[in-house]
Amino acid sequence: MQAFEYAAPSIKQQAVALLGNTWEDAAVFAGGTDLISSMKDNLLAPKRLVDIKGIKELGGIDFTPAAVRIGALVTLEQLLAHPRLGREYPGIIDAAAGVTSPQLRSRGTIAGDLCQRPRCWYYRAGFGLLAKDKDGKPLVPNGENRYHAILGNQGPAYFVNPSSLAPVLIAIGAKVRLYNGSSSRDVPLEQFFVTPKSDAERENVLKPNEIVTDIIIPAIPAGERLSATYEVRQKEALDWPLAAAAVALRMNGGRVQSARVVLGHVAPVPWGAPDAEKVLTGKRITADLAIEAGKESVHQANPLSKNAYKVQLARVAVKRALLRAAQGGA
Amino acid sequence: MPDYNWPEPDSAALVGKRISRVDGPAKVTGTAKYTYDVTRPGMLYAKVLRSPYAHCRIVSIDVSAAEKLPGVEAVYVVQGAGTEIHWQGDDIAAVAAVDEQTAEDAVQNIKVQYKQLAHLVQEEDLSKAGDRAKPAAEQVVGNPDEAFAAAEAVTVEGYYGTSVVTHCCLESHGFVAEWEGDTLTVYPSTQAVERLTGQFAEALKIPATNVHTMMQYVGGGFGSKFAVDRWGIAAAHLAKQTGKPVKLMLERAPEQMVAGNRPSVYAKVKIAAKPDGTLTAWESDSWSTGGMGGGGSPPMPYIWNFPHQRKRHTAVSINAGSARAWRAPNHPQGCYVTMCSIEDLAAKLKMDPLDLVLKNIALTGERSELYRQELLKAAELMEWKRRWHPRAQGSPGPVKQGLGLALHTWAGRGHAAECRITIHPDGYVEVSTCTQDIGTGTRTVIAIVAAETLGVPMEMVKLNIGDNHLPPGGSSGGSTTVGGVSSSTRRAAMDAREQLFARIASGLGTTAENLETVNGTVRVKNDPSKGFTWKQAAAKLGVNPVSAMGKNPDEAKGALTSSGVGGVQMADVSVDTETGVVRVNKMVAVQDCGLIVDMKTAESQVYGAMIMGIGYTLFEERVMDEITGRMLNPNMEFYKLAGLADTPEMVVHMWTDAEQQKRGVIGLGEPPTISPGAAIANAVANATGVRVPTLPLTPDKVLAALEKGGLA
Ligand SMILES: Cc1cc2nc3c(=O)[nH]c(=O)nc-3n(C[C@H](O)[C@H](O)[C@H](O)COP(=O)(O)OP(=O)(O)OC[C@H]3O[C@@H](n4cnc5c(N)ncnc54)[C@H](O)[C@@H]3O)c2cc1C
């Protein structure tokens, strides 16, 4: 780990002023659960850490008639402990509960969860985000790719987006508010994540001089609050999902009026499944329909040499998330 | 001379009871100091530059930039230019600096030019091993060809394997080394405080009398901590170069890569039985790796003495960290391969595997009657007969439940050990022996034996362990410690008691043979009214304490330990056939290990072993990348261990009867880790109707086996 300067501003203007024009200049330090370990592993070496934990306005969960605002610093544990959030957006709670480490939940923040770097083991071993050997050949397609992408994996990116919260937040229509010191912009979360095409690019549209200040979720009328996340994890104790799916449903007379299905841990970005959504629209949710939606959601999957099983896991995750979400409305 | 034996259960005050470990409070409150916690005045921190490549030659090494870094006090080259390196993570150079960060920075400033060489890091596909595969001579028993060819023979063929797993000591390997003149003091994290003395002396070319090794607590060893290791010698050299104490503890990644692992095994097996299930013939082609050294040869068939056998084993040397003893070396692998093939045969014969193993129990030799009883006991605790179903004929729905079983054995005779017991005039008792408590409850066992023998409360027994200036107490390996130290302690305590009796008998108007210690008193046999409290008795010693040595073995003073233990384990699992996720619902262990000194810590060993077993059966795997030659999961994130939430209901039944009492104290630490692999994997086969051939039983493999189908 390289020596760095530490700053702890108390307002967001100061925080942004302390950031730089490149990622090497400075890094936003929230819970630090990912950032610090990345620095210890010499993956990141920012010259300055801007600790935002003391910035009050970045905390809190507020309900207004039109929207819910979740501050960037809200921890996974605070999400879990919020009864109203749990009632209205059960899919968020499913996802946060899946991180079964009390330490990580108490320390990790919602913005940190969305901005955390991929867990690809080649990336974490220092082979770069696009995991190439010294001649520039990609390591993943013929390597140990059991945990890698099955969709959106034509290269050069093969990692999967690690965030458990992203799929459900996308499914319920969340936006992230990004702030650069002079203005804020709201970006729909599905547009926040991008697949890097070169080593110069990152996995999201955040700029080095911006911070995430809030997550904004549209209010959902009572009776339409059907959402769920289902993650396939091998272990009950702390473990990463092998595949996950989040579903949000709007129902009308017992039939699906509109549905959002978003897969996690299957692609370099949270992966929307419009074909599954189409299958659901206008129908009653049954086990058979859920199976069909599961199939549709991955029909374009193109697994690598060792991860075909994830196609099946994604199918099952969609099925189970749908059935769980539908039950929530019963 | 007293009659050297163990107290009978009905007269024992402490032996065989449920007693909490004496160092529990120190451990949970953090007052227990591990080597990781040791700090010495002016101490430097050392970090090691490690090979990034699995196989390479060091062309040149330049440490000048590292040496010049402010805060760096010394650099020691472990393997210099010209050396061939055989695995990723091998030590190249070590740096001592004022703090960890500076040492780390200095390591990154060492410039090494490597010439990469061809590597092999995976062994499951034997066809790719080339001349790295070294077949051993075929072994034949009886006439296997004839047995397999017999008209009535029912045969089953299978492929079974277990991957390389690592020890995952919570406290990594490491040392603090400190010189005073030409005398070296070392604080190691070890299973062998005493054995390290000679190793350091030899490597550093100093008299063994100049080495002092001391350790009070160790955060796990599991067989991987018996040596000084290259990094221990490096720490000593750095301490010498700088004239300051040096601490060198491995980080997690090297801990996973170079500090030991359990060899893999892969085996193609064919076995035959008569139509009634009588086992007749075994044939196996197996291979394994333990790194460059090629790995051990697991006992196969394990426990079951098939009358006809043919076995071929091939050692494969690969470019990965070397194997070390791993809790019951070779047994889990042998047990897995053997018990899985027997289960597959039972399925083919449409027999309950419990019936099949009971039918063949004579093939297990002299332990067979005890195994039979243990199987029945385990079956009762698992409600096996009520709950077992033929393969894949369990519950409807995607989640399938199943049962499996396995048997194991181990030697565990008490090792050589010496011990000194001193009874002080104030009544306090001191027990001194250079053993170490590796978490197995050694302290507690010694205290129990001393207190029992002298009739005093355990609080009056003070232990001195973990220091090579004490009488030799042996290394903690092979499950030989409990038998060794409890026997030496018993003999020393009995002799010390004799001496005490001799010195105070006249004061009670009797002779030594007529005295006994009971419940804090020293009294005249058959006349309990005549006696002293323990403190009064000790006070009669005046200013001269009583001190006696005990040792093990000591033919003249009874046989307090023997060899050979065994056990049966059964597992109940659920398999989600849509996701391939396996959960263990319940495990039952029935275990014998001679006379049990402390029921509670004995059971604890079995609980821990089963949890460790769930880990290597479902989760643990060293993932090697053939392209880069690297270990991809040298961490606690993708090297997955069972956590609390993955721990099922566990039922432990320790076998106690007059026969076990007679056999004396025998070791237990290793044997209960042997069976879980086979018991759980067999339960998965029973649940799903298909065999998942290799451990760990990860969702990808479970789903692949289900898709392939097979023996139903
Ligand atoms: C073993 C293990 C298992 C895990 N399992 C899961 C899991 O199953 N699911 C899951 O979702 N997560 C999992 N996590 C990850 C964990 O949830 C994240 O590390 C955590 O949420 C990150 O939050 P943080 O506040 O600590 O982020 P930090 O480490 O502080 O930051 C992470 C990244 O986000 C950036 N950042 C943080 N906040 C902001 C902001 N407001 N604006 C701009 N950039 C910002 C930082 O600069 C950094 O690049 C796991 C982690 C570990 C170690």
Short mmCIF file of C-alpha atoms in Angstrom, two decimals, chain A residues 1-2 42 119 121-122 125 127 133-134 139 142-144 146-147 230 232-237 239-240 242 306 309 312-313 316 319-320, chain B residues 101 105 108 116 122 576 578-579 581 583 618-619 621 623-625 627-628 630 632-633 637-638 640-641 643 645-646 697-700 703:
data_model
loop_
_atom_site.label_atom_id
_atom_site.label_comp_id
_atom_site.label_asym_id
_atom_site.label_seq_id
_atom_site.Cartn_x
_atom_site.Cartn_y
_atom_site.Cartn_z
CA MET A 1 0.00 0.00 0.00
CA GLN A 2 1.37 3.42 -0.95
CA ASN A 42 -1.84 -2.70 -4.65
CA ARG A 119 -14.23 -9.47 -7.53
CA TRP A 121 -9.85 -13.16 -9.20
CA TYR A 122 -7.56 -12.25 -12.07
CA ALA A 125 -4.44 -10.77 -8.45
CA PHE A 127 -3.87 -8.82 -14.03
CA ASP A 133 -1.56 -11.80 -19.87
CA LYS A 134 1.59 -9.85 -20.70
CA LEU A 139 -7.02 -14.87 -19.45
CA ASN A 142 -9.64 -20.32 -21.33
CA GLY A 143 -8.91 -19.90 -17.67
CA GLU A 144 -10.70 -20.42 -14.39
CA ARG A 146 -16.48 -20.52 -13.02
CA TYR A 147 -17.60 -17.24 -11.45
CA TYR A 230 -33.30 -14.18 -5.02
CA VAL A 232 -28.11 -18.41 -5.29
CA ARG A 233 -25.31 -18.70 -2.77
CA GLN A 234 -23.39 -21.84 -2.07
CA LYS A 235 -22.78 -21.00 1.56
CA GLU A 236 -25.12 -19.66 4.19
CA ALA A 237 -22.26 -17.86 5.90
CA ASP A 239 -20.30 -15.80 0.40
CA TRP A 240 -20.87 -14.16 -2.98
CA LEU A 242 -23.27 -17.31 -7.92
CA LYS A 306 -16.52 -23.55 -16.99
CA TYR A 309 -24.06 -24.00 -14.68
CA GLN A 312 -29.31 -22.72 -14.88
CA LEU A 313 -28.75 -20.78 -11.66
CA VAL A 316 -33.85 -20.57 -11.12
CA LYS A 319 -38.22 -18.13 -11.15
CA ARG A 320 -37.82 -17.95 -7.41
CA GLN B 101 4.56 -0.68 5.79
CA ASP B 105 7.52 -0.96 0.43
CA GLN B 108 8.52 -3.89 -3.73
CA GLN B 116 10.15 -18.21 -16.59
CA GLN B 122 -3.08 -28.98 -12.17
CA ASP B 576 -31.42 -28.38 -4.07
CA GLU B 578 -32.32 -26.88 -9.24
CA THR B 579 -29.26 -25.03 -7.96
CA VAL B 581 -26.55 -26.32 -3.48
CA ARG B 583 -26.79 -28.31 2.92
CA LEU B 618 -18.61 -28.80 0.28
CA PHE B 619 -16.45 -25.70 -0.07
CA GLU B 621 -10.49 -26.10 -2.93
CA VAL B 623 -7.90 -23.17 -7.32
CA MET B 624 -4.81 -23.21 -9.53
CA ASP B 625 -4.71 -21.46 -12.89
CA ILE B 627 -2.27 -20.35 -17.72
CA THR B 628 -0.62 -18.10 -15.16
CA ARG B 630 -1.07 -18.90 -9.90
CA LEU B 632 -6.38 -17.76 -7.70
CA ASN B 633 -7.98 -17.96 -4.27
CA GLU B 637 -13.12 -15.08 0.24
CA PHE B 638 -12.95 -17.55 -2.60
CA LYS B 640 -14.41 -20.97 1.15
CA LEU B 641 -14.69 -22.31 4.67
CA GLY B 643 -19.16 -20.71 8.65
CA ALA B 645 -24.49 -20.74 9.47
CA ASP B 646 -23.27 -23.77 7.50
CA LEU B 697 -19.39 -30.79 -3.97
CA THR B 698 -19.91 -27.40 -5.57
CA PRO B 699 -23.14 -26.46 -7.38
CA ASP B 700 -21.50 -26.69 -10.83
CA LEU B 703 -25.70 -29.91 -11.52
#
